[in-house]
């Protein structure tokens, strides 16, 4: 009982810290938006960050996936003293990885900058090629930070690793806030400072526990399996790199400020999606074979009933929400217009993001994970075609890009469902699903027109009053559909 209470206390504490990290990260993004707005400089930052993600961030984050299991295994098989030596070796390996990845970054980032920005002018591409090097200090410490958190997680010091995230977030936020300038270079510098301070904190905790700073001997042979597992996880990286290069190429043809507007809008929709995904709760009920299809159907219907109203409200109030969240400082009326244009369309991706989670979980449950490579390829092909039509052929600009991204995400949900049913015994009754979901879609569409009438009649301008009206409309829809909801969602 004591162990159970201790576990629950740790769980709630870690969850609380995670919420703090999300909140501070969101505040940090608001400060960045108000400081820099939508501009060419922020466009360049977002493209540079994409290059950084491809070459360093994704490979550097692999320590968390591959190191923890081996560290835990080493602890159980050889005891704590040998574990500490092995952990120091992991940290040394992360330092070597940092140097190698930064070396590759220095060589390849100018090439990627040209590949990803066909729509940029020569001067803009040169500015991007120079800007990427501001990320180098941060990239030198990023893999080390991930290695240290992996070590402490394997020691079951989850609170310590979570608190390190808080240190990173608060430190980077402080740098941006107190050393605010019109130079976007302050953002990668703040990330470097934040992770450096977090590393110092983690090192102090580790040294205090292990009573050692260095390893007597280091051999790559001892870490062969860790390196092998990391390389195996990177096999799908070229596919994701191709996707990022294609998307950024189309983005480079958007008007100035379009890339940063997409960035701000995406971060807001991603934050909402993260809250609605509930990834951990789907596994246990769907893992049981008995009644699985019925549970899966009810879950999908429930997610549609939850996300359709949220998407509609965000679509209708896009300008008000963006102005309220980001408005102020250098985030002027033009920034609000660009970002809300993208946000209105991207809000519908909240539906596909939430619904796609249990669908992809089913791939794991029925053991057809290998099909996800096919899904990734199909998604890239579909996205490329839709981006070409919306951005290049129809020349719809920022709206076209957001439309292509959203329609592709919605399309891929049904493609994923099709692959799932074709590759397993799971059956999805599409007609029944459509009939169950249609009532909430129809009522929310009618609510849209009713809201427009109420807003114009009463002259509502305050966002809080608008949200209150929408809350009452959504509650009314749910009450009208309560018999259907009870019947569909069941017990």
GROMACS .gro file of C-alpha atoms in nm:
model
  491
    1UNK     CA    1   0.000   0.000   0.000
    2UNK     CA    2   0.286   0.237   0.085
    3UNK     CA    3   0.453   0.161  -0.249
    4UNK     CA    4   0.124   0.219  -0.427
    5UNK     CA    5   0.069   0.553  -0.254
    6UNK     CA    6   0.429   0.652  -0.330
    7UNK     CA    7   0.381   0.562  -0.696
    8UNK     CA    8   0.057   0.758  -0.720
    9UNK     CA    9   0.214   1.057  -0.545
   10UNK     CA   10   0.505   1.050  -0.792
   11UNK     CA   11   0.265   1.008  -1.083
   12UNK     CA   12   0.056   1.310  -0.986
   13UNK     CA   13   0.367   1.516  -0.912
   14UNK     CA   14   0.525   1.436  -1.249
   15UNK     CA   15   0.191   1.510  -1.419
   16UNK     CA   16   0.175   1.842  -1.236
   17UNK     CA   17   0.527   1.933  -1.345
   18UNK     CA   18   0.443   1.834  -1.703
   19UNK     CA   19   0.148   2.075  -1.694
   20UNK     CA   20   0.378   2.350  -1.563
   21UNK     CA   21   0.621   2.280  -1.849
   22UNK     CA   22   0.335   2.304  -2.102
   23UNK     CA   23   0.212   2.632  -1.952
   24UNK     CA   24   0.559   2.791  -1.937
   25UNK     CA   25   0.630   2.672  -2.292
   26UNK     CA   26   0.306   2.831  -2.408
   27UNK     CA   27   0.390   3.160  -2.232
   28UNK     CA   28   0.734   3.148  -2.394
   29UNK     CA   29   0.570   3.112  -2.735
   30UNK     CA   30   0.339   3.408  -2.666
   31UNK     CA   31   0.638   3.626  -2.572
   32UNK     CA   32   0.820   3.520  -2.891
   33UNK     CA   33   0.511   3.599  -3.101
   34UNK     CA   34   0.466   3.943  -2.944
   35UNK     CA   35   0.836   4.018  -2.972
   36UNK     CA   36   0.888   3.917  -3.335
   37UNK     CA   37   0.542   3.884  -3.492
   38UNK     CA   38   0.518   3.734  -3.841
   39UNK     CA   39   0.823   3.847  -4.034
   40UNK     CA   40   1.092   3.730  -4.274
   41UNK     CA   41   1.327   3.683  -3.978
   42UNK     CA   42   1.081   3.447  -3.806
   43UNK     CA   43   1.022   3.266  -4.136
   44UNK     CA   44   1.396   3.205  -4.154
   45UNK     CA   45   1.398   3.089  -3.790
   46UNK     CA   46   1.127   2.829  -3.854
   47UNK     CA   47   1.305   2.690  -4.160
   48UNK     CA   48   1.636   2.683  -3.969
   49UNK     CA   49   1.463   2.500  -3.684
   50UNK     CA   50   1.331   2.242  -3.933
   51UNK     CA   51   1.688   2.185  -4.062
   52UNK     CA   52   1.808   2.155  -3.703
   53UNK     CA   53   1.536   1.899  -3.626
   54UNK     CA   54   1.635   1.685  -3.923
   55UNK     CA   55   2.010   1.683  -3.861
   56UNK     CA   56   2.046   1.694  -3.483
   57UNK     CA   57   1.732   1.713  -3.268
   58UNK     CA   58   1.571   1.388  -3.387
   59UNK     CA   59   1.894   1.181  -3.371
   60UNK     CA   60   1.992   1.346  -3.042
   61UNK     CA   61   1.658   1.260  -2.884
   62UNK     CA   62   1.711   0.888  -2.950
   63UNK     CA   63   1.903   0.843  -2.622
   64UNK     CA   64   1.573   0.849  -2.437
   65UNK     CA   65   1.445   0.558  -2.648
   66UNK     CA   66   1.753   0.336  -2.668
   67UNK     CA   67   1.955   0.411  -2.354
   68UNK     CA   68   1.695   0.367  -2.078
   69UNK     CA   69   1.625  -0.006  -2.144
   70UNK     CA   70   1.997  -0.091  -2.163
   71UNK     CA   71   2.076   0.114  -1.852
   72UNK     CA   72   1.799  -0.057  -1.657
   73UNK     CA   73   1.915  -0.397  -1.777
   74UNK     CA   74   2.273  -0.318  -1.677
   75UNK     CA   75   2.160  -0.212  -1.332
   76UNK     CA   76   1.969  -0.536  -1.274
   77UNK     CA   77   2.243  -0.763  -1.407
   78UNK     CA   78   2.557  -0.598  -1.266
   79UNK     CA   79   2.454  -0.386  -0.967
   80UNK     CA   80   2.475  -0.014  -0.898
   81UNK     CA   81   2.854   0.031  -0.911
   82UNK     CA   82   2.882  -0.117  -1.261
   83UNK     CA   83   2.568   0.073  -1.357
   84UNK     CA   84   2.729   0.406  -1.263
   85UNK     CA   85   3.029   0.327  -1.484
   86UNK     CA   86   2.800   0.231  -1.769
   87UNK     CA   87   2.596   0.551  -1.718
   88UNK     CA   88   2.910   0.767  -1.735
   89UNK     CA   89   2.991   0.587  -2.060
   90UNK     CA   90   2.647   0.679  -2.198
   91UNK     CA   91   2.717   1.044  -2.111
   92UNK     CA   92   3.057   1.026  -2.285
   93UNK     CA   93   2.887   0.866  -2.586
   94UNK     CA   94   2.641   1.157  -2.594
   95UNK     CA   95   2.931   1.406  -2.600
   96UNK     CA   96   3.085   1.219  -2.895
   97UNK     CA   97   2.743   1.210  -3.063
   98UNK     CA   98   2.706   1.586  -3.014
   99UNK     CA   99   3.039   1.658  -3.184
  100UNK     CA  100   2.963   1.422  -3.476
  101UNK     CA  101   2.610   1.558  -3.530
  102UNK     CA  102   2.722   1.921  -3.512
  103UNK     CA  103   2.998   1.842  -3.762
  104UNK     CA  104   2.740   1.694  -4.000
  105UNK     CA  105   2.515   1.992  -3.930
  106UNK     CA  106   2.789   2.237  -4.029
  107UNK     CA  107   2.848   2.047  -4.355
  108UNK     CA  108   2.491   1.967  -4.458
  109UNK     CA  109   2.280   2.259  -4.332
  110UNK     CA  110   2.374   2.495  -4.619
  111UNK     CA  111   2.278   2.221  -4.867
  112UNK     CA  112   1.945   2.156  -4.692
  113UNK     CA  113   1.885   2.532  -4.677
  114UNK     CA  114   1.897   2.544  -5.058
  115UNK     CA  115   1.689   2.227  -5.104
  116UNK     CA  116   1.413   2.348  -4.871
  117UNK     CA  117   1.377   2.705  -4.999
  118UNK     CA  118   1.328   2.709  -5.374
  119UNK     CA  119   1.087   3.001  -5.328
  120UNK     CA  120   1.337   3.215  -5.137
  121UNK     CA  121   1.545   3.481  -5.307
  122UNK     CA  122   1.922   3.436  -5.318
  123UNK     CA  123   1.961   3.694  -5.040
  124UNK     CA  124   1.705   3.515  -4.819
  125UNK     CA  125   1.875   3.178  -4.874
  126UNK     CA  126   2.211   3.331  -4.778
  127UNK     CA  127   2.053   3.476  -4.462
  128UNK     CA  128   1.915   3.131  -4.376
  129UNK     CA  129   2.252   2.961  -4.441
  130UNK     CA  130   2.414   3.205  -4.197
  131UNK     CA  131   2.137   3.188  -3.936
  132UNK     CA  132   2.155   2.808  -3.892
  133UNK     CA  133   2.492   2.842  -3.716
  134UNK     CA  134   2.328   3.025  -3.424
  135UNK     CA  135   2.185   2.684  -3.328
  136UNK     CA  136   2.530   2.523  -3.291
  137UNK     CA  137   2.582   2.601  -2.915
  138UNK     CA  138   2.238   2.456  -2.835
  139UNK     CA  139   2.298   2.150  -3.051
  140UNK     CA  140   2.623   2.074  -2.871
  141UNK     CA  141   2.436   2.032  -2.540
  142UNK     CA  142   2.105   1.885  -2.659
  143UNK     CA  143   2.213   1.517  -2.692
  144UNK     CA  144   2.396   1.543  -2.358
  145UNK     CA  145   2.078   1.668  -2.191
  146UNK     CA  146   1.883   1.373  -2.333
  147UNK     CA  147   2.150   1.126  -2.220
  148UNK     CA  148   2.146   1.264  -1.864
  149UNK     CA  149   1.767   1.252  -1.839
  150UNK     CA  150   1.783   0.891  -1.965
  151UNK     CA  151   2.033   0.801  -1.694
  152UNK     CA  152   1.822   0.956  -1.419
  153UNK     CA  153   1.501   0.800  -1.549
  154UNK     CA  154   1.669   0.458  -1.541
  155UNK     CA  155   1.753   0.537  -1.177
  156UNK     CA  156   1.378   0.609  -1.133
  157UNK     CA  157   1.447   0.974  -1.053
  158UNK     CA  158   1.151   1.085  -1.265
  159UNK     CA  159   1.091   1.401  -1.066
  160UNK     CA  160   1.450   1.512  -1.122
  161UNK     CA  161   1.430   1.469  -1.499
  162UNK     CA  162   1.092   1.646  -1.504
  163UNK     CA  163   1.228   1.932  -1.294
  164UNK     CA  164   1.516   1.966  -1.541
  165UNK     CA  165   1.254   2.042  -1.807
  166UNK     CA  166   1.115   2.314  -1.581
  167UNK     CA  167   1.464   2.464  -1.542
  168UNK     CA  168   1.507   2.461  -1.920
  169UNK     CA  169   1.171   2.626  -1.983
  170UNK     CA  170   1.207   2.896  -1.714
  171UNK     CA  171   1.568   2.972  -1.810
  172UNK     CA  172   1.498   3.007  -2.181
  173UNK     CA  173   1.188   3.213  -2.103
  174UNK     CA  174   1.393   3.443  -1.877
  175UNK     CA  175   1.659   3.498  -2.145
  176UNK     CA  176   1.397   3.594  -2.405
  177UNK     CA  177   1.204   3.813  -2.160
  178UNK     CA  178   1.491   4.000  -1.994
  179UNK     CA  179   1.719   4.022  -2.297
  180UNK     CA  180   1.441   4.095  -2.544
  181UNK     CA  181   1.566   4.235  -2.870
  182UNK     CA  182   1.454   4.259  -3.229
  183UNK     CA  183   1.713   3.995  -3.320
  184UNK     CA  184   1.567   3.648  -3.363
  185UNK     CA  185   1.907   3.499  -3.274
  186UNK     CA  186   1.806   3.536  -2.908
  187UNK     CA  187   1.574   3.231  -2.945
  188UNK     CA  188   1.843   2.963  -3.014
  189UNK     CA  189   2.066   3.134  -2.757
  190UNK     CA  190   1.789   3.104  -2.497
  191UNK     CA  191   1.753   2.734  -2.580
  192UNK     CA  192   2.126   2.684  -2.528
  193UNK     CA  193   2.124   2.864  -2.192
  194UNK     CA  194   1.817   2.670  -2.075
  195UNK     CA  195   1.958   2.327  -2.157
  196UNK     CA  196   2.305   2.418  -2.025
  197UNK     CA  197   2.162   2.509  -1.683
  198UNK     CA  198   1.946   2.194  -1.687
  199UNK     CA  199   2.257   1.984  -1.763
  200UNK     CA  200   2.446   2.138  -1.470
  201UNK     CA  201   2.152   2.053  -1.242
  202UNK     CA  202   2.134   1.694  -1.371
  203UNK     CA  203   2.512   1.646  -1.341
  204UNK     CA  204   2.507   1.763  -0.980
  205UNK     CA  205   2.232   1.510  -0.897
  206UNK     CA  206   2.411   1.229  -1.079
  207UNK     CA  207   2.752   1.299  -0.924
  208UNK     CA  208   2.593   1.321  -0.581
  209UNK     CA  209   2.439   0.974  -0.631
  210UNK     CA  210   2.728   0.803  -0.811
  211UNK     CA  211   3.025   0.972  -0.639
  212UNK     CA  212   3.213   0.981  -0.969
  213UNK     CA  213   3.286   1.220  -1.251
  214UNK     CA  214   3.470   1.006  -1.505
  215UNK     CA  215   3.509   0.655  -1.641
  216UNK     CA  216   3.825   0.452  -1.592
  217UNK     CA  217   3.803   0.306  -1.943
  218UNK     CA  218   3.571   0.354  -2.238
  219UNK     CA  219   3.511   0.110  -2.522
  220UNK     CA  220   3.257   0.140  -2.801
  221UNK     CA  221   3.213  -0.238  -2.785
  222UNK     CA  222   3.033  -0.199  -2.451
  223UNK     CA  223   2.775   0.025  -2.617
  224UNK     CA  224   2.741  -0.160  -2.947
  225UNK     CA  225   2.376  -0.253  -2.882
  226UNK     CA  226   2.282   0.105  -2.789
  227UNK     CA  227   2.442   0.236  -3.108
  228UNK     CA  228   2.282  -0.041  -3.317
  229UNK     CA  229   1.934   0.029  -3.176
  230UNK     CA  230   1.975   0.402  -3.240
  231UNK     CA  231   2.076   0.338  -3.602
  232UNK     CA  232   1.778   0.104  -3.649
  233UNK     CA  233   1.541   0.374  -3.522
  234UNK     CA  234   1.695   0.616  -3.769
  235UNK     CA  235   1.608   0.396  -4.068
  236UNK     CA  236   1.275   0.577  -4.112
  237UNK     CA  237   1.445   0.917  -4.072
  238UNK     CA  238   1.519   0.968  -4.447
  239UNK     CA  239   1.147   0.932  -4.524
  240UNK     CA  240   1.057   1.195  -4.265
  241UNK     CA  241   1.339   1.415  -4.397
  242UNK     CA  242   1.192   1.395  -4.747
  243UNK     CA  243   0.854   1.499  -4.609
  244UNK     CA  244   1.002   1.799  -4.427
  245UNK     CA  245   1.202   1.910  -4.734
  246UNK     CA  246   0.892   1.895  -4.956
  247UNK     CA  247   0.673   2.085  -4.708
  248UNK     CA  248   0.931   2.358  -4.648
  249UNK     CA  249   0.979   2.398  -5.024
  250UNK     CA  250   0.612   2.483  -5.067
  251UNK     CA  251   0.624   2.706  -4.759
  252UNK     CA  252   0.911   2.905  -4.910
  253UNK     CA  253   0.669   3.020  -5.183
  254UNK     CA  254   0.430   3.177  -4.932
  255UNK     CA  255   0.417   3.555  -4.875
  256UNK     CA  256   0.656   3.701  -4.616
  257UNK     CA  257   0.538   3.605  -4.267
  258UNK     CA  258   0.344   3.305  -4.394
  259UNK     CA  259   0.584   3.045  -4.253
  260UNK     CA  260   0.587   3.203  -3.907
  261UNK     CA  261   0.206   3.243  -3.915
  262UNK     CA  262   0.179   2.870  -3.987
  263UNK     CA  263   0.420   2.803  -3.702
  264UNK     CA  264   0.218   3.000  -3.448
  265UNK     CA  265  -0.114   2.852  -3.566
  266UNK     CA  266   0.024   2.496  -3.566
  267UNK     CA  267   0.162   2.532  -3.214
  268UNK     CA  268  -0.180   2.635  -3.086
  269UNK     CA  269  -0.369   2.352  -3.260
  270UNK     CA  270  -0.099   2.104  -3.150
  271UNK     CA  271  -0.143   2.217  -2.789
  272UNK     CA  272  -0.518   2.153  -2.809
  273UNK     CA  273  -0.460   1.817  -2.979
  274UNK     CA  274  -0.210   1.715  -2.710
  275UNK     CA  275  -0.477   1.767  -2.443
  276UNK     CA  276  -0.736   1.569  -2.642
  277UNK     CA  277  -0.520   1.274  -2.745
  278UNK     CA  278  -0.535   1.077  -2.415
  279UNK     CA  279  -0.288   0.826  -2.565
  280UNK     CA  280  -0.240   0.619  -2.255
  281UNK     CA  281  -0.609   0.539  -2.193
  282UNK     CA  282  -0.672   0.359  -2.522
  283UNK     CA  283  -0.431   0.072  -2.479
  284UNK     CA  284  -0.589  -0.131  -2.198
  285UNK     CA  285  -0.955  -0.139  -2.313
  286UNK     CA  286  -0.863  -0.199  -2.678
  287UNK     CA  287  -0.606  -0.469  -2.591
  288UNK     CA  288  -0.881  -0.705  -2.478
  289UNK     CA  289  -1.014  -0.905  -2.774
  290UNK     CA  290  -1.363  -0.939  -2.628
  291UNK     CA  291  -1.590  -0.667  -2.762
  292UNK     CA  292  -1.295  -0.486  -2.920
  293UNK     CA  293  -1.475  -0.372  -3.236
  294UNK     CA  294  -1.769  -0.232  -3.040
  295UNK     CA  295  -1.535  -0.045  -2.801
  296UNK     CA  296  -1.335   0.086  -3.095
  297UNK     CA  297  -1.649   0.210  -3.269
  298UNK     CA  298  -1.779   0.380  -2.955
  299UNK     CA  299  -1.440   0.541  -2.898
  300UNK     CA  300  -1.429   0.683  -3.250
  301UNK     CA  301  -1.783   0.820  -3.220
  302UNK     CA  302  -1.703   0.970  -2.881
  303UNK     CA  303  -1.395   1.146  -3.018
  304UNK     CA  304  -1.595   1.291  -3.307
  305UNK     CA  305  -1.857   1.417  -3.063
  306UNK     CA  306  -1.584   1.578  -2.854
  307UNK     CA  307  -1.370   1.731  -3.129
  308UNK     CA  308  -1.623   1.850  -3.389
  309UNK     CA  309  -1.763   2.124  -3.157
  310UNK     CA  310  -1.408   2.227  -3.055
  311UNK     CA  311  -1.301   2.252  -3.420
  312UNK     CA  312  -1.610   2.454  -3.520
  313UNK     CA  313  -1.569   2.699  -3.230
  314UNK     CA  314  -1.201   2.752  -3.309
  315UNK     CA  315  -1.283   2.798  -3.679
  316UNK     CA  316  -1.550   3.062  -3.614
  317UNK     CA  317  -1.355   3.248  -3.345
  318UNK     CA  318  -1.011   3.210  -3.506
  319UNK     CA  319  -0.942   3.585  -3.534
  320UNK     CA  320  -1.060   3.654  -3.177
  321UNK     CA  321  -0.855   3.366  -3.034
  322UNK     CA  322  -0.534   3.460  -3.218
  323UNK     CA  323  -0.572   3.828  -3.126
  324UNK     CA  324  -0.633   3.737  -2.760
  325UNK     CA  325  -0.347   3.485  -2.733
  326UNK     CA  326  -0.075   3.643  -2.946
  327UNK     CA  327  -0.191   4.002  -3.007
  328UNK     CA  328   0.028   4.286  -2.882
  329UNK     CA  329   0.380   4.418  -2.934
  330UNK     CA  330   0.509   4.338  -3.281
  331UNK     CA  331   0.226   4.091  -3.339
  332UNK     CA  332   0.024   4.352  -3.526
  333UNK     CA  333  -0.302   4.342  -3.722
  334UNK     CA  334  -0.130   4.189  -4.025
  335UNK     CA  335   0.018   3.913  -3.805
  336UNK     CA  336  -0.324   3.846  -3.654
  337UNK     CA  337  -0.480   3.828  -4.003
  338UNK     CA  338  -0.217   3.586  -4.139
  339UNK     CA  339  -0.214   3.360  -3.835
  340UNK     CA  340  -0.593   3.348  -3.792
  341UNK     CA  341  -0.631   3.263  -4.162
  342UNK     CA  342  -0.412   2.956  -4.111
  343UNK     CA  343  -0.556   2.877  -3.768
  344UNK     CA  344  -0.918   2.875  -3.890
  345UNK     CA  345  -0.840   2.601  -4.142
  346UNK     CA  346  -0.593   2.408  -3.923
  347UNK     CA  347  -0.850   2.391  -3.642
  348UNK     CA  348  -1.020   2.104  -3.829
  349UNK     CA  349  -0.699   1.903  -3.797
  350UNK     CA  350  -0.784   1.880  -3.424
  351UNK     CA  351  -1.049   1.624  -3.528
  352UNK     CA  352  -0.813   1.409  -3.735
  353UNK     CA  353  -0.537   1.430  -3.475
  354UNK     CA  354  -0.760   1.302  -3.194
  355UNK     CA  355  -0.934   1.031  -3.401
  356UNK     CA  356  -0.609   0.906  -3.554
  357UNK     CA  357  -0.454   0.821  -3.215
  358UNK     CA  358  -0.668   0.512  -3.136
  359UNK     CA  359  -0.654   0.408  -3.502
  360UNK     CA  360  -0.272   0.402  -3.490
  361UNK     CA  361  -0.282   0.234  -3.148
  362UNK     CA  362  -0.476  -0.048  -3.309
  363UNK     CA  363  -0.183  -0.108  -3.544
  364UNK     CA  364   0.028  -0.186  -3.235
  365UNK     CA  365  -0.242  -0.395  -3.066
  366UNK     CA  366  -0.302  -0.621  -3.369
  367UNK     CA  367   0.071  -0.632  -3.446
  368UNK     CA  368   0.085  -0.466  -3.789
  369UNK     CA  369   0.324  -0.182  -3.698
  370UNK     CA  370   0.525  -0.252  -4.015
  371UNK     CA  371   0.236  -0.103  -4.213
  372UNK     CA  372   0.317   0.241  -4.071
  373UNK     CA  373   0.599   0.276  -4.327
  374UNK     CA  374   0.339   0.241  -4.605
  375UNK     CA  375   0.122   0.499  -4.427
  376UNK     CA  376   0.412   0.745  -4.409
  377UNK     CA  377   0.487   0.707  -4.782
  378UNK     CA  378   0.120   0.745  -4.878
  379UNK     CA  379   0.092   1.054  -4.657
  380UNK     CA  380   0.394   1.215  -4.824
  381UNK     CA  381   0.261   1.143  -5.174
  382UNK     CA  382  -0.087   1.270  -5.083
  383UNK     CA  383   0.053   1.581  -4.915
  384UNK     CA  384   0.278   1.661  -5.213
  385UNK     CA  385  -0.012   1.636  -5.460
  386UNK     CA  386  -0.243   1.850  -5.246
  387UNK     CA  387   0.025   2.113  -5.179
  388UNK     CA  388   0.100   2.133  -5.551
  389UNK     CA  389  -0.268   2.180  -5.636
  390UNK     CA  390  -0.345   2.431  -5.357
  391UNK     CA  391  -0.019   2.630  -5.344
  392UNK     CA  392   0.146   2.599  -5.687
  393UNK     CA  393  -0.145   2.539  -5.928
  394UNK     CA  394  -0.436   2.731  -5.767
  395UNK     CA  395  -0.198   2.982  -5.602
  396UNK     CA  396  -0.405   2.998  -5.281
  397UNK     CA  397  -0.105   3.100  -5.073
  398UNK     CA  398  -0.120   3.061  -4.695
  399UNK     CA  399  -0.485   2.953  -4.702
  400UNK     CA  400  -0.403   2.689  -4.964
  401UNK     CA  401  -0.117   2.549  -4.761
  402UNK     CA  402  -0.329   2.520  -4.446
  403UNK     CA  403  -0.610   2.366  -4.653
  404UNK     CA  404  -0.375   2.104  -4.801
  405UNK     CA  405  -0.233   2.011  -4.459
  406UNK     CA  406  -0.579   1.981  -4.302
  407UNK     CA  407  -0.740   1.788  -4.587
  408UNK     CA  408  -0.443   1.551  -4.595
  409UNK     CA  409  -0.469   1.483  -4.221
  410UNK     CA  410  -0.841   1.410  -4.251
  411UNK     CA  411  -0.789   1.193  -4.560
  412UNK     CA  412  -0.512   0.991  -4.392
  413UNK     CA  413  -0.743   0.903  -4.101
  414UNK     CA  414  -0.967   0.712  -4.342
  415UNK     CA  415  -0.669   0.571  -4.534
  416UNK     CA  416  -0.532   0.441  -4.202
  417UNK     CA  417  -0.870   0.290  -4.120
  418UNK     CA  418  -0.873   0.118  -4.459
  419UNK     CA  419  -0.523  -0.027  -4.414
  420UNK     CA  420  -0.617  -0.140  -4.061
  421UNK     CA  421  -0.927  -0.328  -4.176
  422UNK     CA  422  -0.750  -0.473  -4.483
  423UNK     CA  423  -0.454  -0.600  -4.278
  424UNK     CA  424  -0.632  -0.736  -3.970
  425UNK     CA  425  -0.954  -0.891  -3.845
  426UNK     CA  426  -1.075  -0.550  -3.721
  427UNK     CA  427  -1.381  -0.426  -3.906
  428UNK     CA  428  -1.498  -0.066  -3.918
  429UNK     CA  429  -1.862  -0.014  -4.017
  430UNK     CA  430  -1.828   0.312  -4.209
  431UNK     CA  431  -2.199   0.364  -4.279
  432UNK     CA  432  -2.287   0.311  -3.912
  433UNK     CA  433  -2.001   0.541  -3.810
  434UNK     CA  434  -2.124   0.813  -4.049
  435UNK     CA  435  -2.485   0.782  -3.927
  436UNK     CA  436  -2.375   0.803  -3.562
  437UNK     CA  437  -2.154   1.109  -3.621
  438UNK     CA  438  -2.383   1.298  -3.861
  439UNK     CA  439  -2.618   1.441  -3.590
  440UNK     CA  440  -2.340   1.636  -3.414
  441UNK     CA  441  -2.207   1.767  -3.747
  442UNK     CA  442  -2.555   1.887  -3.857
  443UNK     CA  443  -2.633   2.048  -3.521
  444UNK     CA  444  -2.296   2.224  -3.505
  445UNK     CA  445  -2.346   2.356  -3.859
  446UNK     CA  446  -2.686   2.494  -3.756
  447UNK     CA  447  -2.528   2.636  -3.439
  448UNK     CA  448  -2.280   2.822  -3.659
  449UNK     CA  449  -2.564   3.009  -3.833
  450UNK     CA  450  -2.750   3.064  -3.507
  451UNK     CA  451  -2.436   3.208  -3.349
  452UNK     CA  452  -2.385   3.444  -3.643
  453UNK     CA  453  -2.741   3.574  -3.596
  454UNK     CA  454  -2.696   3.619  -3.217
  455UNK     CA  455  -2.359   3.794  -3.261
  456UNK     CA  456  -2.487   4.040  -3.520
  457UNK     CA  457  -2.813   4.106  -3.333
  458UNK     CA  458  -2.649   4.174  -2.997
  459UNK     CA  459  -2.327   4.327  -3.133
  460UNK     CA  460  -2.104   4.099  -2.925
  461UNK     CA  461  -1.736   4.199  -2.932
  462UNK     CA  462  -1.579   4.048  -2.619
  463UNK     CA  463  -1.425   3.703  -2.673
  464UNK     CA  464  -1.541   3.581  -2.331
  465UNK     CA  465  -1.905   3.655  -2.418
  466UNK     CA  466  -1.860   3.486  -2.756
  467UNK     CA  467  -1.717   3.177  -2.588
  468UNK     CA  468  -2.005   3.178  -2.338
  469UNK     CA  469  -2.259   3.186  -2.620
  470UNK     CA  470  -2.081   2.899  -2.793
  471UNK     CA  471  -2.064   2.702  -2.467
  472UNK     CA  472  -2.442   2.734  -2.429
  473UNK     CA  473  -2.497   2.629  -2.791
  474UNK     CA  474  -2.273   2.324  -2.756
  475UNK     CA  475  -2.442   2.222  -2.429
  476UNK     CA  476  -2.780   2.258  -2.599
  477UNK     CA  477  -2.660   2.033  -2.885
  478UNK     CA  478  -2.540   1.768  -2.641
  479UNK     CA  479  -2.870   1.781  -2.449
  480UNK     CA  480  -3.069   1.737  -2.772
  481UNK     CA  481  -2.847   1.443  -2.867
  482UNK     CA  482  -2.834   1.292  -2.520
  483UNK     CA  483  -3.049   0.984  -2.607
  484UNK     CA  484  -2.828   0.917  -2.910
  485UNK     CA  485  -2.509   0.978  -2.711
  486UNK     CA  486  -2.625   0.740  -2.438
  487UNK     CA  487  -2.717   0.475  -2.693
  488UNK     CA  488  -2.393   0.505  -2.895
  489UNK     CA  489  -2.146   0.541  -2.609
  490UNK     CA  490  -2.334   0.286  -2.399
  491UNK     CA  491  -2.206   0.167  -2.067
   0.00000   0.00000   0.00000
